[in-house]
Amino acid sequence: MRWFVFSFFLLTFSFCTFQSASAQSGKGCQVYGEIYVTKKLAEAHFRVYVEKESDAFADVIVFKEDARTLADGPGKWYITKTKRFAKYRVIYVKDRRKADFSVFFTDEPEFAGCND
């Protein structure tokens, strides 16, 4: 009986851990549209680490759109200077471990999207 209870607990814990890890990995893909970059942590919906060297380790490859109507899918951001019009508020962090997800900014719109 102990073995059964222990196995059940272990299986349940493993499933919950897997679910939370999966939710974390897809979080950045949901962030698109009008984005406001804040300097205050309390205002931010997400903490974002910016990859500078390569897109290989980024969760999302981001293209900065010139028009808000074009920022209509994963990886397409329109950076707004007005906080109240933003769909999401992000803060850039220097430590990758403190980030909710990482991004790499590209100059090519066709490369924008989730980096699976």
mmCIF file of N, CA and C in Angstrom:
data_model
loop_
_atom_site.group_PDB
_atom_site.id
_atom_site.type_symbol
_atom_site.label_atom_id
_atom_site.label_comp_id
_atom_site.label_asym_id
_atom_site.label_seq_id
_atom_site.Cartn_x
_atom_site.Cartn_y
_atom_site.Cartn_z
ATOM 1 N N MET A 1 0.825 -1.193 0.000
ATOM 2 C CA MET A 1 0.000 0.000 0.000
ATOM 3 C C MET A 1 0.874 1.263 0.000
ATOM 4 N N ARG A 2 1.950 1.231 0.789
ATOM 5 C CA ARG A 2 2.847 2.382 0.814
ATOM 6 C C ARG A 2 3.436 2.641 -0.571
ATOM 7 N N TRP A 3 3.821 1.582 -1.231
ATOM 8 C CA TRP A 3 4.397 1.706 -2.564
ATOM 9 C C TRP A 3 3.399 2.346 -3.528
ATOM 10 N N PHE A 4 2.144 1.974 -3.424
ATOM 11 C CA PHE A 4 1.107 2.541 -4.276
ATOM 12 C C PHE A 4 0.945 4.037 -4.011
ATOM 13 N N VAL A 5 0.874 4.425 -2.756
ATOM 14 C CA VAL A 5 0.717 5.840 -2.393
ATOM 15 C C VAL A 5 1.930 6.633 -2.861
ATOM 16 N N PHE A 6 3.110 6.096 -2.629
ATOM 17 C CA PHE A 6 4.330 6.769 -3.054
ATOM 18 C C PHE A 6 4.368 6.923 -4.576
ATOM 19 N N SER A 7 4.022 5.880 -5.294
ATOM 20 C CA SER A 7 4.010 5.926 -6.764
ATOM 21 C C SER A 7 2.995 6.939 -7.278
ATOM 22 N N PHE A 8 1.829 6.955 -6.654
ATOM 23 C CA PHE A 8 0.794 7.908 -7.052
ATOM 24 C C PHE A 8 1.270 9.341 -6.834
ATOM 25 N N PHE A 9 1.873 9.599 -5.675
ATOM 26 C CA PHE A 9 2.391 10.931 -5.366
ATOM 27 C C PHE A 9 3.477 11.333 -6.360
ATOM 28 N N LEU A 10 4.390 10.424 -6.631
ATOM 29 C CA LEU A 10 5.482 10.697 -7.551
ATOM 30 C C LEU A 10 4.970 10.983 -8.963
ATOM 31 N N LEU A 11 4.028 10.212 -9.418
ATOM 32 C CA LEU A 11 3.448 10.409 -10.743
ATOM 33 C C LEU A 11 2.715 11.744 -10.829
ATOM 34 N N THR A 12 1.943 12.074 -9.814
ATOM 35 C CA THR A 12 1.211 13.341 -9.784
ATOM 36 C C THR A 12 2.172 14.517 -9.777
ATOM 37 N N PHE A 13 3.200 14.450 -8.958
ATOM 38 C CA PHE A 13 4.187 15.520 -8.881
ATOM 39 C C PHE A 13 4.907 15.697 -10.214
ATOM 40 N N SER A 14 5.278 14.607 -10.848
ATOM 41 C CA SER A 14 5.967 14.669 -12.138
ATOM 42 C C SER A 14 5.088 15.312 -13.198
ATOM 43 N N PHE A 15 3.815 14.976 -13.217
ATOM 44 C CA PHE A 15 2.893 15.547 -14.189
ATOM 45 C C PHE A 15 2.744 17.046 -13.974
ATOM 46 N N CYS A 16 2.598 17.480 -12.734
ATOM 47 C CA CYS A 16 2.447 18.905 -12.427
ATOM 48 C C CYS A 16 3.696 19.685 -12.812
ATOM 49 N N THR A 17 4.855 19.123 -12.551
ATOM 50 C CA THR A 17 6.106 19.773 -12.909
ATOM 51 C C THR A 17 6.227 19.897 -14.419
ATOM 52 N N PHE A 18 5.870 18.850 -15.152
ATOM 53 C CA PHE A 18 5.923 18.887 -16.607
ATOM 54 C C PHE A 18 4.971 19.943 -17.152
ATOM 55 N N GLN A 19 3.784 20.049 -16.600
ATOM 56 C CA GLN A 19 2.811 21.029 -17.059
ATOM 57 C C GLN A 19 3.331 22.445 -16.876
ATOM 58 N N SER A 20 3.918 22.745 -15.716
ATOM 59 C CA SER A 20 4.393 24.101 -15.482
ATOM 60 C C SER A 20 5.578 24.430 -16.383
ATOM 61 N N ALA A 21 6.439 23.472 -16.665
ATOM 62 C CA ALA A 21 7.562 23.710 -17.567
ATOM 63 C C ALA A 21 7.068 23.972 -18.981
ATOM 64 N N SER A 22 6.042 23.259 -19.410
ATOM 65 C CA SER A 22 5.478 23.479 -20.743
ATOM 66 C C SER A 22 4.847 24.850 -20.848
ATOM 67 N N ALA A 23 4.160 25.267 -19.817
ATOM 68 C CA ALA A 23 3.520 26.584 -19.829
ATOM 69 C C ALA A 23 4.567 27.683 -19.898
ATOM 70 N N GLN A 24 5.701 27.507 -19.204
ATOM 71 C CA GLN A 24 6.759 28.503 -19.221
ATOM 72 C C GLN A 24 7.352 28.649 -20.616
ATOM 73 N N SER A 25 7.555 27.537 -21.310
ATOM 74 C CA SER A 25 8.226 27.595 -22.596
ATOM 75 C C SER A 25 7.404 28.312 -23.658
ATOM 76 N N GLY A 26 6.096 28.253 -23.602
ATOM 77 C CA GLY A 26 5.263 28.888 -24.603
ATOM 78 C C GLY A 26 4.822 30.289 -24.266
ATOM 79 N N LYS A 27 5.232 30.786 -23.125
ATOM 80 C CA LYS A 27 4.774 32.092 -22.654
ATOM 81 C C LYS A 27 5.146 33.219 -23.610
ATOM 82 N N GLY A 28 6.366 33.209 -24.121
ATOM 83 C CA GLY A 28 6.823 34.275 -24.995
ATOM 84 C C GLY A 28 6.091 34.323 -26.320
ATOM 85 N N CYS A 29 5.606 33.196 -26.781
ATOM 86 C CA CYS A 29 4.897 33.144 -28.063
ATOM 87 C C CYS A 29 3.547 33.846 -28.005
ATOM 88 N N GLN A 30 3.018 34.011 -26.819
ATOM 89 C CA GLN A 30 1.725 34.676 -26.659
ATOM 90 C C GLN A 30 1.859 36.194 -26.633
ATOM 91 N N VAL A 31 3.089 36.683 -26.512
ATOM 92 C CA VAL A 31 3.329 38.122 -26.402
ATOM 93 C C VAL A 31 3.606 38.690 -27.789
ATOM 94 N N TYR A 32 2.639 39.414 -28.314
ATOM 95 C CA TYR A 32 2.811 40.106 -29.589
ATOM 96 C C TYR A 32 1.805 41.246 -29.651
ATOM 97 N N GLY A 33 1.961 42.090 -30.647
ATOM 98 C CA GLY A 33 1.090 43.258 -30.747
ATOM 99 C C GLY A 33 1.802 44.486 -30.219
ATOM 100 N N GLU A 34 1.047 45.349 -29.558
ATOM 101 C CA GLU A 34 1.611 46.584 -29.023
ATOM 102 C C GLU A 34 2.299 46.308 -27.691
ATOM 103 N N ILE A 35 3.586 46.616 -27.643
ATOM 104 C CA ILE A 35 4.422 46.323 -26.482
ATOM 105 C C ILE A 35 4.982 47.629 -25.935
ATOM 106 N N TYR A 36 4.860 47.794 -24.631
ATOM 107 C CA TYR A 36 5.462 48.941 -23.952
ATOM 108 C C TYR A 36 6.634 48.434 -23.125
ATOM 109 N N VAL A 37 7.795 49.045 -23.316
ATOM 110 C CA VAL A 37 8.982 48.660 -22.553
ATOM 111 C C VAL A 37 9.096 49.609 -21.367
ATOM 112 N N THR A 38 8.988 49.043 -20.169
ATOM 113 C CA THR A 38 9.030 49.835 -18.950
ATOM 114 C C THR A 38 10.365 49.666 -18.240
ATOM 115 N N LYS A 39 10.653 50.571 -17.348
ATOM 116 C CA LYS A 39 11.854 50.478 -16.514
ATOM 117 C C LYS A 39 11.499 50.023 -15.102
ATOM 118 N N LYS A 40 10.188 49.926 -14.811
ATOM 119 C CA LYS A 40 9.724 49.552 -13.474
ATOM 120 C C LYS A 40 9.238 48.105 -13.471
ATOM 121 N N LEU A 41 9.837 47.299 -12.633
ATOM 122 C CA LEU A 41 9.491 45.884 -12.551
ATOM 123 C C LEU A 41 8.029 45.680 -12.170
ATOM 124 N N ALA A 42 7.508 46.518 -11.298
ATOM 125 C CA ALA A 42 6.124 46.369 -10.834
ATOM 126 C C ALA A 42 5.107 46.584 -11.959
ATOM 127 N N GLU A 43 5.464 47.326 -12.984
ATOM 128 C CA GLU A 43 4.549 47.592 -14.103
ATOM 129 C C GLU A 43 4.544 46.480 -15.149
ATOM 130 N N ALA A 44 5.591 45.692 -15.172
ATOM 131 C CA ALA A 44 5.786 44.723 -16.259
ATOM 132 C C ALA A 44 4.918 43.487 -16.111
ATOM 133 N N HIS A 45 4.375 43.038 -17.246
ATOM 134 C CA HIS A 45 3.693 41.745 -17.297
ATOM 135 C C HIS A 45 4.724 40.619 -17.405
ATOM 136 N N PHE A 46 5.825 40.895 -18.128
ATOM 137 C CA PHE A 46 6.851 39.885 -18.370
ATOM 138 C C PHE A 46 8.247 40.485 -18.246
ATOM 139 N N ARG A 47 9.173 39.658 -17.760
ATOM 140 C CA ARG A 47 10.600 39.998 -17.738
ATOM 141 C C ARG A 47 11.234 39.308 -18.939
ATOM 142 N N VAL A 48 11.964 40.073 -19.750
ATOM 143 C CA VAL A 48 12.495 39.565 -21.016
ATOM 144 C C VAL A 48 14.008 39.722 -21.055
ATOM 145 N N TYR A 49 14.670 38.642 -21.422
ATOM 146 C CA TYR A 49 16.115 38.681 -21.637
ATOM 147 C C TYR A 49 16.362 38.787 -23.142
ATOM 148 N N VAL A 50 17.216 39.723 -23.539
ATOM 149 C CA VAL A 50 17.511 39.930 -24.961
ATOM 150 C C VAL A 50 18.816 39.228 -25.314
ATOM 151 N N GLU A 51 18.714 38.252 -26.214
ATOM 152 C CA GLU A 51 19.900 37.573 -26.751
ATOM 153 C C GLU A 51 20.539 38.516 -27.763
ATOM 154 N N LYS A 52 21.825 38.752 -27.637
ATOM 155 C CA LYS A 52 22.485 39.710 -28.520
ATOM 156 C C LYS A 52 23.259 39.045 -29.662
ATOM 157 N N GLU A 53 23.775 37.852 -29.416
ATOM 158 C CA GLU A 53 24.660 37.207 -30.385
ATOM 159 C C GLU A 53 23.943 36.371 -31.441
ATOM 160 N N SER A 54 22.997 35.543 -31.010
ATOM 161 C CA SER A 54 22.405 34.570 -31.923
ATOM 162 C C SER A 54 20.959 34.281 -31.546
ATOM 163 N N ASP A 55 20.183 33.882 -32.534
ATOM 164 C CA ASP A 55 18.790 33.510 -32.268
ATOM 165 C C ASP A 55 18.660 32.065 -31.786
ATOM 166 N N ALA A 56 19.755 31.332 -31.750
ATOM 167 C CA ALA A 56 19.706 29.907 -31.418
ATOM 168 C C ALA A 56 19.165 29.630 -30.021
ATOM 169 N N PHE A 57 19.439 30.506 -29.076
ATOM 170 C CA PHE A 57 19.027 30.261 -27.697
ATOM 171 C C PHE A 57 17.803 31.069 -27.283
ATOM 172 N N ALA A 58 17.261 31.875 -28.168
ATOM 173 C CA ALA A 58 16.095 32.702 -27.846
ATOM 174 C C ALA A 58 14.809 31.883 -27.929
ATOM 175 N N ASP A 59 13.859 32.199 -27.052
ATOM 176 C CA ASP A 59 12.549 31.551 -27.093
ATOM 177 C C ASP A 59 11.704 32.103 -28.236
ATOM 178 N N VAL A 60 11.857 33.403 -28.494
ATOM 179 C CA VAL A 60 11.078 34.069 -29.540
ATOM 180 C C VAL A 60 12.008 34.943 -30.370
ATOM 181 N N ILE A 61 11.849 34.875 -31.679
ATOM 182 C CA ILE A 61 12.572 35.766 -32.579
ATOM 183 C C ILE A 61 11.609 36.895 -32.921
ATOM 184 N N VAL A 62 12.007 38.121 -32.585
ATOM 185 C CA VAL A 62 11.103 39.270 -32.669
ATOM 186 C C VAL A 62 11.504 40.203 -33.804
ATOM 187 N N PHE A 63 10.499 40.623 -34.558
ATOM 188 C CA PHE A 63 10.666 41.669 -35.558
ATOM 189 C C PHE A 63 9.874 42.879 -35.088
ATOM 190 N N LYS A 64 10.539 44.039 -35.047
ATOM 191 C CA LYS A 64 9.864 45.276 -34.635
ATOM 192 C C LYS A 64 9.128 45.852 -35.840
ATOM 193 N N GLU A 65 7.815 45.832 -35.762
ATOM 194 C CA GLU A 65 6.977 46.349 -36.846
ATOM 195 C C GLU A 65 6.897 47.873 -36.779
ATOM 196 N N ASP A 66 6.720 48.501 -37.937
ATOM 197 C CA ASP A 66 6.579 49.953 -38.006
ATOM 198 C C ASP A 66 5.140 50.403 -37.788
ATOM 199 N N ALA A 67 4.194 49.500 -37.976
ATOM 200 C CA ALA A 67 2.771 49.828 -37.811
ATOM 201 C C ALA A 67 2.135 48.827 -36.859
ATOM 202 N N ARG A 68 1.287 49.317 -35.978
ATOM 203 C CA ARG A 68 0.664 48.430 -34.975
ATOM 204 C C ARG A 68 -0.234 47.379 -35.607
ATOM 205 N N THR A 69 -0.808 47.659 -36.754
ATOM 206 C CA THR A 69 -1.695 46.683 -37.398
ATOM 207 C C THR A 69 -0.933 45.480 -37.959
ATOM 208 N N LEU A 70 0.363 45.633 -38.188
ATOM 209 C CA LEU A 70 1.172 44.534 -38.712
ATOM 210 C C LEU A 70 1.691 43.607 -37.612
ATOM 211 N N ALA A 71 1.608 44.041 -36.373
ATOM 212 C CA ALA A 71 2.075 43.225 -35.239
ATOM 213 C C ALA A 71 0.958 42.284 -34.824
ATOM 214 N N ASP A 72 0.689 41.297 -35.674
ATOM 215 C CA ASP A 72 -0.510 40.472 -35.501
ATOM 216 C C ASP A 72 -0.237 38.993 -35.264
ATOM 217 N N GLY A 73 0.987 38.652 -34.890
ATOM 218 C CA GLY A 73 1.289 37.247 -34.643
ATOM 219 C C GLY A 73 2.539 37.086 -33.799
ATOM 220 N N PRO A 74 2.838 35.869 -33.400
ATOM 221 C CA PRO A 74 4.010 35.623 -32.563
ATOM 222 C C PRO A 74 5.288 36.189 -33.173
ATOM 223 N N GLY A 75 6.040 36.914 -32.354
ATOM 224 C CA GLY A 75 7.287 37.503 -32.799
ATOM 225 C C GLY A 75 7.150 38.844 -33.483
ATOM 226 N N LYS A 76 5.948 39.332 -33.632
ATOM 227 C CA LYS A 76 5.729 40.632 -34.272
ATOM 228 C C LYS A 76 5.360 41.648 -33.188
ATOM 229 N N TRP A 77 6.266 42.565 -32.906
ATOM 230 C CA TRP A 77 6.072 43.563 -31.855
ATOM 231 C C TRP A 77 6.023 44.952 -32.461
ATOM 232 N N TYR A 78 5.077 45.738 -31.993
ATOM 233 C CA TYR A 78 5.065 47.171 -32.264
ATOM 234 C C TYR A 78 5.380 47.836 -30.930
ATOM 235 N N ILE A 79 6.559 48.444 -30.836
ATOM 236 C CA ILE A 79 6.971 49.083 -29.588
ATOM 237 C C ILE A 79 6.297 50.450 -29.511
ATOM 238 N N THR A 80 5.430 50.606 -28.509
ATOM 239 C CA THR A 80 4.714 51.859 -28.330
ATOM 240 C C THR A 80 5.312 52.657 -27.179
ATOM 241 N N LYS A 81 5.226 53.960 -27.279
ATOM 242 C CA LYS A 81 5.719 54.831 -26.212
ATOM 243 C C LYS A 81 4.616 55.185 -25.228
ATOM 244 N N THR A 82 3.410 54.735 -25.524
ATOM 245 C CA THR A 82 2.258 55.027 -24.675
ATOM 246 C C THR A 82 1.843 53.772 -23.928
ATOM 247 N N LYS A 83 1.975 53.811 -22.628
ATOM 248 C CA LYS A 83 1.696 52.651 -21.786
ATOM 249 C C LYS A 83 0.242 52.207 -21.866
ATOM 250 N N ARG A 84 -0.671 53.127 -21.935
ATOM 251 C CA ARG A 84 -2.094 52.754 -21.886
ATOM 252 C C ARG A 84 -2.585 52.062 -23.161
ATOM 253 N N PHE A 85 -1.874 52.214 -24.273
ATOM 254 C CA PHE A 85 -2.278 51.554 -25.514
ATOM 255 C C PHE A 85 -1.655 50.173 -25.678
ATOM 256 N N ALA A 86 -0.745 49.825 -24.796
ATOM 257 C CA ALA A 86 -0.013 48.568 -24.935
ATOM 258 C C ALA A 86 -0.860 47.369 -24.528
ATOM 259 N N LYS A 87 -0.703 46.304 -25.273
ATOM 260 C CA LYS A 87 -1.337 45.032 -24.925
ATOM 261 C C LYS A 87 -0.545 44.355 -23.812
ATOM 262 N N TYR A 88 0.791 44.493 -23.871
ATOM 263 C CA TYR A 88 1.686 43.938 -22.854
ATOM 264 C C TYR A 88 2.742 44.963 -22.485
ATOM 265 N N ARG A 89 3.186 44.887 -21.227
ATOM 266 C CA ARG A 89 4.303 45.699 -20.755
ATOM 267 C C ARG A 89 5.430 44.744 -20.376
ATOM 268 N N VAL A 90 6.618 45.015 -20.905
ATOM 269 C CA VAL A 90 7.771 44.162 -20.622
ATOM 270 C C VAL A 90 8.902 44.998 -20.040
ATOM 271 N N ILE A 91 9.763 44.323 -19.316
ATOM 272 C CA ILE A 91 10.986 44.947 -18.825
ATOM 273 C C ILE A 91 12.144 44.065 -19.265
ATOM 274 N N TYR A 92 13.210 44.694 -19.743
ATOM 275 C CA TYR A 92 14.390 43.947 -20.149
ATOM 276 C C TYR A 92 15.253 43.698 -18.915
ATOM 277 N N VAL A 93 15.678 42.456 -18.741
ATOM 278 C CA VAL A 93 16.537 42.098 -17.611
ATOM 279 C C VAL A 93 17.890 41.628 -18.131
ATOM 280 N N LYS A 94 18.919 41.803 -17.317
ATOM 281 C CA LYS A 94 20.278 41.433 -17.723
ATOM 282 C C LYS A 94 20.628 39.993 -17.376
ATOM 283 N N ASP A 95 19.888 39.407 -16.456
ATOM 284 C CA ASP A 95 20.147 38.035 -16.017
ATOM 285 C C ASP A 95 19.106 37.103 -16.626
ATOM 286 N N ARG A 96 19.554 36.184 -17.445
ATOM 287 C CA ARG A 96 18.638 35.266 -18.135
ATOM 288 C C ARG A 96 17.796 34.443 -17.160
ATOM 289 N N ARG A 97 18.363 34.118 -16.010
ATOM 290 C CA ARG A 97 17.649 33.297 -15.024
ATOM 291 C C ARG A 97 16.447 34.019 -14.423
ATOM 292 N N LYS A 98 16.437 35.333 -14.492
ATOM 293 C CA LYS A 98 15.322 36.109 -13.940
ATOM 294 C C LYS A 98 14.247 36.411 -14.981
ATOM 295 N N ALA A 99 14.475 36.001 -16.209
ATOM 296 C CA ALA A 99 13.547 36.309 -17.301
ATOM 297 C C ALA A 99 12.442 35.265 -17.416
ATOM 298 N N ASP A 100 11.277 35.719 -17.867
ATOM 299 C CA ASP A 100 10.180 34.806 -18.177
ATOM 300 C C ASP A 100 10.431 34.107 -19.510
ATOM 301 N N PHE A 101 11.061 34.824 -20.427
ATOM 302 C CA PHE A 101 11.453 34.247 -21.715
ATOM 303 C C PHE A 101 12.528 35.133 -22.335
ATOM 304 N N SER A 102 13.164 34.639 -23.387
ATOM 305 C CA SER A 102 14.215 35.394 -24.060
ATOM 306 C C SER A 102 13.818 35.681 -25.503
ATOM 307 N N VAL A 103 14.350 36.786 -26.026
ATOM 308 C CA VAL A 103 14.061 37.182 -27.403
ATOM 309 C C VAL A 103 15.357 37.514 -28.131
ATOM 310 N N PHE A 104 15.280 37.415 -29.441
ATOM 311 C CA PHE A 104 16.343 37.881 -30.319
ATOM 312 C C PHE A 104 15.669 38.763 -31.354
ATOM 313 N N PHE A 105 16.173 39.979 -31.536
ATOM 314 C CA PHE A 105 15.576 40.892 -32.504
ATOM 315 C C PHE A 105 16.204 40.675 -33.871
ATOM 316 N N THR A 106 15.353 40.485 -34.865
ATOM 317 C CA THR A 106 15.796 40.246 -36.234
ATOM 318 C C THR A 106 15.398 41.414 -37.129
ATOM 319 N N ASP A 107 16.105 41.552 -38.240
ATOM 320 C CA ASP A 107 15.781 42.583 -39.226
ATOM 321 C C ASP A 107 14.878 42.051 -40.331
ATOM 322 N N GLU A 108 14.606 40.761 -40.308
ATOM 323 C CA GLU A 108 13.807 40.119 -41.350
ATOM 324 C C GLU A 108 12.464 39.653 -40.792
ATOM 325 N N PRO A 109 11.351 40.187 -41.279
ATOM 326 C CA PRO A 109 10.037 39.821 -40.733
ATOM 327 C C PRO A 109 9.676 38.349 -40.918
ATOM 328 N N GLU A 110 10.198 37.710 -41.943
ATOM 329 C CA GLU A 110 9.847 36.302 -42.174
ATOM 330 C C GLU A 110 10.480 35.356 -41.149
ATOM 331 N N PHE A 111 11.476 35.826 -40.403
ATOM 332 C CA PHE A 111 12.097 34.994 -39.366
ATOM 333 C C PHE A 111 11.404 35.126 -38.015
ATOM 334 N N ALA A 112 10.491 36.064 -37.878
ATOM 335 C CA ALA A 112 9.819 36.301 -36.597
ATOM 336 C C ALA A 112 8.928 35.125 -36.226
ATOM 337 N N GLY A 113 8.907 34.812 -34.933
ATOM 338 C CA GLY A 113 8.042 33.744 -34.444
ATOM 339 C C GLY A 113 8.675 32.988 -33.294
ATOM 340 N N CYS A 114 8.028 31.905 -32.923
ATOM 341 C CA CYS A 114 8.514 31.063 -31.826
ATOM 342 C C CYS A 114 9.710 30.260 -32.299
ATOM 343 N N ASN A 115 10.675 30.136 -31.450
ATOM 344 C CA ASN A 115 11.893 29.398 -31.781
ATOM 345 C C ASN A 115 11.823 28.038 -31.110
ATOM 346 N N ASP A 116 11.112 27.106 -31.732
ATOM 347 C CA ASP A 116 10.913 25.774 -31.149
ATOM 348 C C ASP A 116 12.076 24.858 -31.378
#
